mmCIF file of C-alpha atoms and ligand atoms in Angstrom:
data_model
loop_
_atom_site.group_PDB
_atom_site.id
_atom_site.type_symbol
_atom_site.label_atom_id
_atom_site.label_comp_id
_atom_site.label_asym_id
_atom_site.label_seq_id
_atom_site.Cartn_x
_atom_site.Cartn_y
_atom_site.Cartn_z
ATOM 1 C CA ALA A 1 45.037 53.751 93.039
ATOM 2 C CA SER A 2 44.632 51.592 89.975
ATOM 3 C CA LEU A 3 48.504 50.472 89.902
ATOM 4 C CA LEU A 4 48.746 49.864 93.562
ATOM 5 C CA SER A 5 44.403 47.356 93.567
ATOM 6 C CA PHE A 6 46.427 45.718 90.224
ATOM 7 C CA ASP A 7 49.980 45.359 92.737
ATOM 8 C CA ILE A 8 47.463 44.190 95.670
ATOM 9 C CA VAL A 9 45.816 41.682 93.447
ATOM 10 C CA HIS A 10 49.432 40.309 92.342
ATOM 11 C CA VAL A 11 50.190 39.894 95.909
ATOM 12 C CA TYR A 12 47.162 37.502 96.665
ATOM 13 C CA VAL A 13 47.322 35.729 93.121
ATOM 14 C CA PHE A 14 50.560 35.036 92.608
ATOM 15 C CA PRO A 15 52.206 34.861 96.726
ATOM 16 C CA TRP A 16 54.975 32.634 95.414
ATOM 17 C CA CYS A 17 55.825 35.507 92.872
ATOM 18 C CA LYS A 18 59.786 36.819 94.653
ATOM 19 C CA ASN A 19 59.183 39.359 91.284
ATOM 20 C CA CYS A 20 56.161 40.926 91.970
ATOM 21 C CA GLY A 21 57.938 44.908 92.427
ATOM 22 C CA LEU A 22 58.900 43.662 88.600
ATOM 23 C CA VAL A 23 54.412 43.170 87.532
ATOM 24 C CA PHE A 24 53.847 46.295 88.873
ATOM 25 C CA LEU A 25 57.272 48.399 87.276
ATOM 26 C CA ALA A 26 56.632 46.847 83.979
ATOM 27 C CA LYS A 27 52.887 48.213 84.845
ATOM 28 C CA VAL A 28 54.150 51.619 85.727
ATOM 29 C CA MET A 29 56.699 51.509 82.466
ATOM 30 C CA LEU A 30 53.450 50.866 80.539
ATOM 31 C CA LEU A 31 56.257 48.560 78.396
ATOM 32 C CA SER A 32 54.071 48.226 75.152
ATOM 33 C CA PHE A 33 54.837 44.119 75.075
ATOM 34 C CA SER A 34 54.605 44.114 79.437
ATOM 35 C CA MET A 35 51.374 42.469 78.749
ATOM 36 C CA ALA A 36 53.256 39.765 76.168
ATOM 37 C CA SER A 37 55.428 40.008 78.862
ATOM 38 C CA LEU A 38 52.985 38.769 82.361
ATOM 39 C CA PHE A 39 53.373 35.022 83.103
ATOM 40 C CA ALA A 40 49.583 35.185 82.419
ATOM 41 C CA ALA A 41 51.399 34.821 78.813
ATOM 42 C CA PRO A 42 54.508 33.544 77.216
ATOM 43 C CA GLY A 43 56.642 35.917 78.593
ATOM 44 C CA GLY A 44 57.955 37.158 82.384
ATOM 45 C CA GLY A 45 60.047 38.540 84.048
ATOM 46 C CA VAL A 46 63.426 37.983 86.776
ATOM 47 C CA ILE A 47 65.380 40.216 88.548
ATOM 48 C CA GLN A 48 68.523 38.909 88.115
ATOM 49 C CA GLY A 49 71.960 40.672 89.971
ATOM 50 C CA THR A 50 73.197 42.689 86.592
ATOM 51 C CA ALA A 51 72.940 43.512 83.039
ATOM 52 C CA SER A 52 75.600 41.336 82.647
ATOM 53 C CA GLU A 53 73.991 38.458 83.412
ATOM 54 C CA ALA A 54 70.261 39.759 82.427
ATOM 55 C CA VAL A 55 72.326 39.468 78.061
ATOM 56 C CA LEU A 56 74.385 36.570 78.982
ATOM 57 C CA VAL A 57 71.061 34.063 80.084
ATOM 58 C CA VAL A 58 68.859 35.550 76.573
ATOM 59 C CA LEU A 59 72.318 35.075 74.597
ATOM 60 C CA LEU A 60 71.773 31.737 76.069
ATOM 61 C CA ALA A 61 68.480 31.383 75.913
ATOM 62 C CA ALA A 62 68.332 32.018 71.733
ATOM 63 C CA ARG A 63 71.613 30.533 70.945
ATOM 64 C CA ASP A 64 69.537 27.017 72.044
ATOM 65 C CA ARG A 65 66.682 28.128 69.850
ATOM 66 C CA THR A 66 68.629 29.739 67.012
ATOM 67 C CA LEU A 67 71.220 25.398 67.444
ATOM 68 C CA LYS A 68 67.758 23.520 67.884
ATOM 69 C CA LYS A 69 67.144 25.356 64.593
ATOM 70 C CA HIS A 70 69.332 24.906 62.581
ATOM 71 C CA GLY A 71 71.546 21.699 64.880
ATOM 72 C CA LYS A 72 74.404 21.805 67.091
ATOM 73 C CA LYS A 73 77.087 22.211 64.767
ATOM 74 C CA SER A 74 75.498 24.681 63.567
ATOM 75 C CA LEU A 75 77.502 26.656 66.652
ATOM 76 C CA GLU A 76 80.420 28.309 64.473
ATOM 77 C CA LYS A 77 78.372 30.209 62.498
ATOM 78 C CA LEU A 78 76.113 31.870 64.855
ATOM 79 C CA VAL A 79 76.411 35.494 64.332
ATOM 80 C CA VAL A 80 75.942 38.482 66.997
ATOM 81 C CA TYR A 81 74.637 41.917 66.361
ATOM 82 C CA ALA A 82 75.659 45.776 68.080
ATOM 83 C CA SER A 83 77.187 48.964 67.679
ATOM 84 C CA ASP A 84 80.843 49.772 68.840
ATOM 85 C CA GLN A 85 78.794 51.655 71.414
ATOM 86 C CA THR A 86 77.509 48.049 72.470
ATOM 87 C CA HIS A 87 78.373 48.051 76.445
ATOM 88 C CA SER A 88 81.546 44.908 76.588
ATOM 89 C CA ALA A 89 78.953 42.955 78.481
ATOM 90 C CA LEU A 90 77.594 41.532 75.971
ATOM 91 C CA GLN A 91 80.899 41.008 74.323
ATOM 92 C CA LYS A 92 81.989 38.471 77.573
ATOM 93 C CA ALA A 93 78.144 37.038 77.321
ATOM 94 C CA CYS A 94 79.473 35.877 73.748
ATOM 95 C CA GLN A 95 82.182 34.701 75.496
ATOM 96 C CA VAL A 96 81.237 32.401 77.885
ATOM 97 C CA ALA A 97 77.835 31.674 75.220
ATOM 98 C CA GLY A 98 80.878 30.121 73.058
ATOM 99 C CA ILE A 99 80.134 32.637 69.637
ATOM 100 C CA PHE A 100 83.689 32.305 68.071
ATOM 101 C CA PRO A 101 84.277 35.801 68.356
ATOM 102 C CA GLU A 102 85.133 36.337 64.499
ATOM 103 C CA ASN A 103 80.691 36.074 64.972
ATOM 104 C CA PHE A 104 80.593 39.438 67.343
ATOM 105 C CA ARG A 105 80.218 41.946 64.675
ATOM 106 C CA VAL A 106 80.429 45.120 65.835
ATOM 107 C CA VAL A 107 78.747 48.178 63.456
ATOM 108 C CA LYS A 108 80.166 51.475 64.015
ATOM 109 C CA ALA A 109 77.606 53.445 64.683
ATOM 110 C CA ASP A 110 76.274 57.503 63.353
ATOM 111 C CA CYS A 111 78.199 59.808 64.673
ATOM 112 C CA SER A 112 75.890 62.422 63.512
ATOM 113 C CA LYS A 113 72.669 60.253 65.112
ATOM 114 C CA ASN A 114 74.444 61.143 68.345
ATOM 115 C CA TYR A 115 76.044 57.873 68.466
ATOM 116 C CA ALA A 116 73.361 55.788 67.802
ATOM 117 C CA VAL A 117 73.627 52.228 65.022
ATOM 118 C CA ALA A 118 72.414 53.200 61.624
ATOM 119 C CA PRO A 119 70.107 49.785 60.892
ATOM 120 C CA GLU A 120 71.206 49.629 57.390
ATOM 121 C CA ALA A 121 74.241 49.325 57.888
ATOM 122 C CA VAL A 122 72.978 45.946 60.045
ATOM 123 C CA SER A 123 71.341 45.597 57.370
ATOM 124 C CA GLU A 124 74.130 44.813 55.412
ATOM 125 C CA ALA A 125 76.707 42.850 57.859
ATOM 126 C CA ILE A 126 73.822 40.694 58.439
ATOM 127 C CA SER A 127 73.528 40.440 54.485
ATOM 128 C CA VAL A 128 77.053 39.826 54.133
ATOM 129 C CA ASP A 129 77.444 37.171 56.839
ATOM 130 C CA LEU A 130 74.124 35.424 54.852
ATOM 131 C CA SER A 131 76.024 34.881 51.824
ATOM 132 C CA SER A 132 78.829 33.515 54.007
ATOM 133 C CA GLY A 133 76.468 31.523 54.845
ATOM 134 C CA LEU A 134 76.769 32.460 58.224
ATOM 135 C CA ILE A 135 73.376 32.743 60.781
ATOM 136 C CA PRO A 136 73.289 36.346 62.336
ATOM 137 C CA PHE A 137 70.765 35.420 65.128
ATOM 138 C CA PHE A 138 71.523 38.079 67.730
ATOM 139 C CA ILE A 139 70.728 41.562 67.584
ATOM 140 C CA CYS A 140 71.499 44.173 70.963
ATOM 141 C CA ALA A 141 70.028 47.764 70.741
ATOM 142 C CA THR A 142 70.507 50.225 73.289
ATOM 143 C CA VAL A 143 68.238 52.912 74.872
ATOM 144 C CA GLY A 144 71.130 54.695 76.649
ATOM 145 C CA THR A 145 74.385 53.887 75.559
ATOM 146 C CA THR A 146 77.134 53.927 77.946
ATOM 147 C CA SER A 147 79.579 56.787 76.674
ATOM 148 C CA SER A 148 76.876 59.792 75.300
ATOM 149 C CA SER A 149 73.323 57.943 76.463
ATOM 150 C CA ALA A 150 72.746 56.736 72.959
ATOM 151 C CA VAL A 151 69.125 55.901 71.240
ATOM 152 C CA ASP A 152 69.433 52.562 69.272
ATOM 153 C CA PRO A 153 66.338 52.551 66.821
ATOM 154 C CA LEU A 154 64.800 50.508 67.987
ATOM 155 C CA PRO A 155 61.507 49.703 65.455
ATOM 156 C CA GLU A 156 64.207 49.204 62.373
ATOM 157 C CA LEU A 157 66.437 46.714 64.634
ATOM 158 C CA GLY A 158 63.391 45.249 65.369
ATOM 159 C CA ASN A 159 61.884 45.115 61.924
ATOM 160 C CA ILE A 160 65.781 43.552 60.692
ATOM 161 C CA ALA A 161 65.465 40.993 63.690
ATOM 162 C CA GLN A 162 61.807 39.579 62.889
ATOM 163 C CA GLY A 163 63.086 39.262 59.168
ATOM 164 C CA HIS A 164 65.550 37.202 59.826
ATOM 165 C CA ASP A 165 64.439 35.000 63.048
ATOM 166 C CA MET A 166 66.522 36.480 64.901
ATOM 167 C CA TRP A 167 65.652 37.564 68.953
ATOM 168 C CA PHE A 168 66.452 41.268 69.786
ATOM 169 C CA HIS A 169 67.706 42.356 73.082
ATOM 170 C CA ILE A 170 67.218 45.678 74.259
ATOM 171 C CA ASP A 171 69.772 46.616 77.226
ATOM 172 C CA ALA A 172 68.577 49.912 78.547
ATOM 173 C CA ALA A 173 70.097 49.741 81.450
ATOM 174 C CA TYR A 174 70.434 53.257 82.216
ATOM 175 C CA ALA A 175 68.068 54.755 80.782
ATOM 176 C CA GLY A 176 64.798 53.167 81.272
ATOM 177 C CA SER A 177 64.187 54.435 84.120
ATOM 178 C CA ALA A 178 63.691 57.486 82.510
ATOM 179 C CA CYS A 179 61.189 55.906 80.638
ATOM 180 C CA MET A 180 58.545 55.762 83.699
ATOM 181 C CA CYS A 181 57.637 59.358 82.845
ATOM 182 C CA PRO A 182 55.836 59.356 80.160
ATOM 183 C CA GLU A 183 57.398 62.367 78.432
ATOM 184 C CA TYR A 184 60.443 60.428 78.006
ATOM 185 C CA ARG A 185 58.361 56.897 76.791
ATOM 186 C CA HIS A 186 58.550 57.561 72.834
ATOM 187 C CA HIS A 187 62.161 56.446 73.664
ATOM 188 C CA LEU A 188 60.844 53.148 73.822
ATOM 189 C CA ASP A 189 58.917 52.681 71.078
ATOM 190 C CA GLY A 190 59.198 49.490 69.157
ATOM 191 C CA VAL A 191 60.255 47.667 71.940
ATOM 192 C CA GLU A 192 56.621 45.863 70.797
ATOM 193 C CA LYS A 193 59.309 44.395 68.773
ATOM 194 C CA ALA A 194 61.889 42.761 71.719
ATOM 195 C CA ASP A 195 62.332 39.086 72.311
ATOM 196 C CA SER A 196 64.123 40.635 76.233
ATOM 197 C CA PHE A 197 64.343 43.695 77.774
ATOM 198 C CA ASN A 198 66.872 44.947 80.669
ATOM 199 C CA MET A 199 66.772 47.437 83.148
ATOM 200 C CA ASN A 200 68.974 47.981 86.116
ATOM 201 C CA ALA A 201 67.135 49.455 89.043
ATOM 202 C CA HIS A 202 70.112 49.830 90.800
ATOM 203 C CA LYS A 203 71.330 52.476 88.639
ATOM 204 C CA TRP A 204 68.885 54.960 88.646
ATOM 205 C CA PHE A 205 65.671 53.767 90.205
ATOM 206 C CA LEU A 206 66.731 54.244 93.631
ATOM 207 C CA THR A 207 67.493 50.613 94.196
ATOM 208 C CA ASN A 208 70.864 49.549 95.665
ATOM 209 C CA PHE A 209 73.202 47.181 93.914
ATOM 210 C CA ASP A 210 72.356 44.608 92.931
ATOM 211 C CA CYS A 211 68.722 44.227 91.113
ATOM 212 C CA SER A 212 68.724 44.238 87.165
ATOM 213 C CA LEU A 213 65.372 43.941 85.564
ATOM 214 C CA LEU A 214 64.823 41.856 82.685
ATOM 215 C CA TRP A 215 61.561 40.578 80.467
ATOM 216 C CA VAL A 216 61.326 37.837 78.059
ATOM 217 C CA LYS A 217 58.797 37.722 76.229
ATOM 218 C CA ASP A 218 58.866 33.887 75.665
ATOM 219 C CA ARG A 219 60.108 32.612 79.168
ATOM 220 C CA SER A 220 60.079 28.772 77.648
ATOM 221 C CA TYR A 221 63.697 29.686 75.413
ATOM 222 C CA LEU A 222 64.723 30.347 78.469
ATOM 223 C CA VAL A 223 63.943 27.584 80.952
ATOM 224 C CA GLU A 224 64.418 25.352 78.337
ATOM 225 C CA ALA A 225 68.675 26.706 77.702
ATOM 226 C CA LEU A 226 68.987 26.743 81.993
ATOM 227 C CA SER A 227 67.155 24.224 83.509
ATOM 228 C CA THR A 228 67.961 20.640 85.734
ATOM 229 C CA ASN A 229 65.916 18.829 87.986
ATOM 230 C CA PRO A 230 68.172 17.522 90.101
ATOM 231 C CA GLU A 231 66.874 14.909 92.184
ATOM 232 C CA PHE A 232 67.284 16.140 95.250
ATOM 233 C CA LEU A 233 65.874 19.640 94.571
ATOM 234 C CA LYS A 234 62.161 17.868 93.139
ATOM 235 C CA ASN A 235 59.506 18.625 95.630
ATOM 236 C CA LYS A 236 55.536 18.435 95.251
ATOM 237 C CA ALA A 237 55.401 22.362 93.650
ATOM 238 C CA SER A 238 57.837 22.079 91.559
ATOM 239 C CA GLN A 239 56.676 18.522 89.911
ATOM 240 C CA ALA A 240 53.234 20.320 89.590
ATOM 241 C CA ASN A 241 54.433 22.458 87.185
ATOM 242 C CA SER A 242 52.549 24.797 89.961
ATOM 243 C CA VAL A 243 56.250 27.450 90.909
ATOM 244 C CA VAL A 244 57.640 29.661 88.549
ATOM 245 C CA ASP A 245 61.102 28.263 89.355
ATOM 246 C CA PHE A 246 63.630 30.817 89.468
ATOM 247 C CA LYS A 247 67.085 28.642 89.034
ATOM 248 C CA ASP A 248 65.774 27.630 85.487
ATOM 249 C CA TRP A 249 65.761 32.031 84.813
ATOM 250 C CA GLN A 250 69.657 32.475 86.185
ATOM 251 C CA ILE A 251 72.952 31.241 86.254
ATOM 252 C CA PRO A 252 72.827 30.670 89.711
ATOM 253 C CA LEU A 253 70.289 27.875 91.965
ATOM 254 C CA GLY A 254 70.115 30.320 95.154
ATOM 255 C CA ARG A 255 68.894 34.076 94.400
ATOM 256 C CA ARG A 256 68.539 35.937 96.725
ATOM 257 C CA PHE A 257 65.359 37.969 97.719
ATOM 258 C CA ARG A 258 66.074 41.361 95.723
ATOM 259 C CA SER A 259 62.285 42.628 94.690
ATOM 260 C CA LEU A 260 62.313 43.159 98.761
ATOM 261 C CA LYS A 261 64.234 46.534 97.883
ATOM 262 C CA LEU A 262 62.360 46.857 95.297
ATOM 263 C CA TRP A 263 59.384 46.505 96.608
ATOM 264 C CA MET A 264 60.289 49.093 99.117
ATOM 265 C CA VAL A 265 61.482 51.849 96.490
ATOM 266 C CA LEU A 266 57.984 51.698 94.790
ATOM 267 C CA ARG A 267 56.319 51.267 97.715
ATOM 268 C CA LEU A 268 57.726 54.051 99.734
ATOM 269 C CA TYR A 269 58.406 56.563 96.383
ATOM 270 C CA GLY A 270 55.726 55.839 94.517
ATOM 271 C CA VAL A 271 55.151 56.355 90.690
ATOM 272 C CA GLU A 272 55.248 60.740 91.137
ATOM 273 C CA ASN A 273 58.198 61.111 93.559
ATOM 274 C CA LEU A 274 59.862 58.158 90.964
ATOM 275 C CA GLN A 275 59.151 60.695 87.941
ATOM 276 C CA SER A 276 60.275 63.540 89.976
ATOM 277 C CA TYR A 277 62.226 62.141 91.017
ATOM 278 C CA ILE A 278 63.817 61.256 86.682
ATOM 279 C CA ARG A 279 62.889 64.683 85.651
ATOM 280 C CA LYS A 280 64.887 66.406 88.125
ATOM 281 C CA HIS A 281 68.058 64.768 87.668
ATOM 282 C CA ILE A 282 67.292 65.558 83.988
ATOM 283 C CA GLN A 283 67.487 69.067 84.691
ATOM 284 C CA LEU A 284 70.305 69.478 86.653
ATOM 285 C CA ALA A 285 71.668 67.744 83.776
ATOM 286 C CA GLU A 286 70.385 70.884 81.838
ATOM 287 C CA HIS A 287 71.458 73.317 83.872
ATOM 288 C CA PHE A 288 74.703 72.011 84.317
ATOM 289 C CA GLU A 289 75.242 72.134 79.739
ATOM 290 C CA GLN A 290 73.941 75.463 79.597
ATOM 291 C CA LEU A 291 76.984 75.626 81.730
ATOM 292 C CA VAL A 292 79.116 74.485 79.007
ATOM 293 C CA LEU A 293 77.393 76.534 76.498
ATOM 294 C CA SER A 294 77.902 80.053 78.319
ATOM 295 C CA ASP A 295 81.413 79.459 78.649
ATOM 296 C CA SER A 296 83.180 79.393 75.372
ATOM 297 C CA ARG A 297 86.485 77.744 76.449
ATOM 298 C CA PHE A 298 84.720 74.185 75.840
ATOM 299 C CA GLU A 299 82.142 72.116 73.455
ATOM 300 C CA VAL A 300 79.047 70.352 74.069
ATOM 301 C CA VAL A 301 80.251 67.017 72.375
ATOM 302 C CA THR A 302 76.591 65.566 71.671
ATOM 303 C CA PRO A 303 72.848 66.694 71.809
ATOM 304 C CA ARG A 304 71.922 65.577 75.686
ATOM 305 C CA LEU A 305 68.946 63.673 75.795
ATOM 306 C CA PHE A 306 68.489 62.161 79.393
ATOM 307 C CA SER A 307 70.919 62.717 82.629
ATOM 308 C CA LEU A 308 74.098 62.498 80.731
ATOM 309 C CA VAL A 309 76.157 65.313 80.229
ATOM 310 C CA CYS A 310 79.863 64.682 77.260
ATOM 311 C CA PHE A 311 81.444 67.944 77.170
ATOM 312 C CA ARG A 312 84.877 68.669 76.312
ATOM 313 C CA LEU A 313 87.824 71.533 77.035
ATOM 314 C CA LEU A 314 88.307 72.974 73.233
ATOM 315 C CA PRO A 315 92.380 72.096 72.727
ATOM 316 C CA PRO A 316 94.074 75.186 71.135
ATOM 317 C CA THR A 317 94.700 74.802 67.957
ATOM 318 C CA SER A 318 97.998 73.564 67.867
ATOM 319 C CA GLU A 319 97.841 70.848 70.036
ATOM 320 C CA TYR A 320 97.333 67.630 67.382
ATOM 321 C CA GLU A 321 96.216 65.256 69.870
ATOM 322 C CA GLY A 322 92.331 66.375 69.676
ATOM 323 C CA GLY A 323 93.163 68.014 73.367
ATOM 324 C CA ARG A 324 92.775 64.192 74.529
ATOM 325 C CA GLN A 325 95.708 65.265 77.280
ATOM 326 C CA LEU A 326 93.983 68.383 77.982
ATOM 327 C CA ASN A 327 90.918 67.252 79.015
ATOM 328 C CA TYR A 328 92.975 64.167 81.036
ATOM 329 C CA ASP A 329 94.351 66.994 82.994
ATOM 330 C CA LEU A 330 91.509 67.621 84.054
ATOM 331 C CA MET A 331 89.232 65.764 84.985
ATOM 332 C CA ASP A 332 91.807 64.375 87.637
ATOM 333 C CA ALA A 333 92.163 67.226 88.446
ATOM 334 C CA ALA A 334 88.388 67.993 89.559
ATOM 335 C CA ASN A 335 89.177 63.948 91.089
ATOM 336 C CA SER A 336 92.047 64.997 92.496
ATOM 337 C CA SER A 337 90.018 67.502 94.626
ATOM 338 C CA GLY A 338 87.477 64.958 96.125
ATOM 339 C CA LYS A 339 84.524 67.136 95.880
ATOM 340 C CA ILE A 340 83.478 65.789 92.483
ATOM 341 C CA PHE A 341 83.850 62.417 89.991
ATOM 342 C CA ILE A 342 83.921 62.690 86.260
ATOM 343 C CA SER A 343 84.705 59.845 84.151
ATOM 344 C CA HIS A 344 86.032 59.957 80.047
ATOM 345 C CA THR A 345 85.059 58.179 77.473
ATOM 346 C CA VAL A 346 86.288 58.431 73.322
ATOM 347 C CA LEU A 347 84.450 59.061 70.480
ATOM 348 C CA ALA A 348 85.437 58.863 67.289
ATOM 349 C CA GLY A 349 88.618 59.655 68.458
ATOM 350 C CA LYS A 350 87.969 62.710 70.620
ATOM 351 C CA PHE A 351 88.808 62.533 74.628
ATOM 352 C CA VAL A 352 85.122 63.362 75.926
ATOM 353 C CA LEU A 353 84.010 63.349 79.987
ATOM 354 C CA ARG A 354 81.293 62.797 81.163
ATOM 355 C CA PHE A 355 79.160 64.262 83.905
ATOM 356 C CA ALA A 356 76.029 62.429 85.475
ATOM 357 C CA VAL A 357 73.576 63.426 87.517
ATOM 358 C CA GLY A 358 72.045 60.456 89.611
ATOM 359 C CA ALA A 359 72.880 60.776 92.672
ATOM 360 C CA PRO A 360 69.526 61.481 95.035
ATOM 361 C CA LEU A 361 71.193 64.247 96.740
ATOM 362 C CA THR A 362 72.506 66.165 94.654
ATOM 363 C CA GLU A 363 70.737 69.186 94.360
ATOM 364 C CA GLU A 364 71.360 72.856 91.816
ATOM 365 C CA GLN A 365 74.418 74.577 94.340
ATOM 366 C CA HIS A 366 75.620 70.796 93.747
ATOM 367 C CA VAL A 367 76.357 71.514 90.015
ATOM 368 C CA ASP A 368 77.103 75.092 90.490
ATOM 369 C CA ALA A 369 79.460 73.910 92.218
ATOM 370 C CA ALA A 370 81.365 71.330 90.544
ATOM 371 C CA TRP A 371 81.422 73.436 87.170
ATOM 372 C CA LYS A 372 82.620 75.982 89.134
ATOM 373 C CA LEU A 373 85.838 73.352 90.089
ATOM 374 C CA LEU A 374 85.651 72.633 86.790
ATOM 375 C CA GLN A 375 85.992 76.690 85.167
ATOM 376 C CA ASP A 376 88.736 76.817 88.016
ATOM 377 C CA GLU A 377 90.583 74.425 86.787
ATOM 378 C CA ALA A 378 90.445 74.942 82.966
ATOM 379 C CA THR A 379 91.878 78.158 83.808
ATOM 380 C CA LYS A 380 95.289 77.232 85.595
ATOM 381 C CA LEU A 381 94.997 73.940 83.494
ATOM 382 C CA SER A 382 95.704 77.388 80.198
ATOM 383 C CA GLY A 383 97.472 79.105 82.704
ATOM 384 C CA SER A 384 100.351 76.688 82.512
ATOM 385 C CA ALA A 385 100.031 75.354 79.189
HETATM 386 N N1 PLP B 1 74.567 48.829 79.523
HETATM 387 C C1 PLP B 1 74.897 49.526 79.590
HETATM 388 C C2 PLP B 1 74.084 50.338 78.479
HETATM 389 C C3 PLP B 1 75.532 50.004 80.774
HETATM 390 O O1 PLP B 1 75.265 51.327 81.257
HETATM 391 C C4 PLP B 1 76.407 49.185 82.157
HETATM 392 C C5 PLP B 1 77.518 49.391 83.170
HETATM 393 O O2 PLP B 1 77.123 50.875 83.177
HETATM 394 C C6 PLP B 1 76.125 48.385 81.665
HETATM 395 C C7 PLP B 1 75.444 46.902 81.306
HETATM 396 C C8 PLP B 1 76.359 46.578 82.489
HETATM 397 O O3 PLP B 1 75.859 46.869 83.335
HETATM 398 P P1 PLP B 1 76.001 45.781 84.806
HETATM 399 O O4 PLP B 1 77.002 46.338 85.496
HETATM 400 O O5 PLP B 1 74.332 45.943 85.616
HETATM 401 O O6 PLP B 1 76.858 44.754 84.402
#
């Protein structure tokens, strides 16, 4: 009830704020830096279309903040750091933002830590670059990597970023939603050190595409990087600085009213139902994981943290390709059935299958049926080998 009344206060106090759902959500997730990221403080939140746009705008803000300090001619020296498990959206953002391709530092994730990046490796890369006269300015950490849902060590990476006056961005596009549940919130420990945080409500939060939530600790950097002030947009409210002009927080001028659908999700379901939705998916994934573990022909490749299970059919020892063809064929057979759809990745050279629970109507019977299909196809493949 207190969360709801908080909500209402925001509707009335900030009737102009098309991101009220975002403020509410920050409260629901109890982001450690949510207070700093509210409009009353220097921060704020803005709904972007996608995580790709979110990382692009914060990269632009960070770039301009650094260029202001070091001079515009320093662009060629700016270096971005991320792990080899970071979503390619960051690489694309670097391309758009004019970061020199050779200054996009991809640090190998630590396979002994479920493919989270080792902070020491990031520190080392930064030291090398500093000694070459380069300017490290941006670290991107991920909570729930795309391939294996690994969680990068936020407190350590945050300390590194703060120690070098770098921008620290957290991409929680997928797993951010899980942190709405207290038992998963520890994955956000260290978020208070972040300059920006992003999660996709359109991934695992029952909200239709597109709806990507971005919070920043200090909105002034975004606004400085992205604002324009043409005559035709001037009006009393903008001139009096009495409105939040989201055109200065994003690439396009016009905005869709995305907060409405997010607002409806929050209102229709409420915190408890949203939490049980997440918990159910994680339980179903856990159930699938147990099924895989019970069949010695398969292995679970990485420890499961959320609702994604990375697994594979073990190849015969003679297979030099490490099971690539075998697992590709299994995926192809399963997907061609039209009954389920699974995707793949490659981790440390292994071709890995990814079973993700995320649809609102999925029940245990569907997981069991999917597993039976995979087992049957595996049997056919081993029979034909
Ligand atoms: N970051 C992560 C961790 C993702 O998993 C994804 C998409 O799968 C993205 C970013 C890109 O998301 P979007 O399509 O919203 O740009």
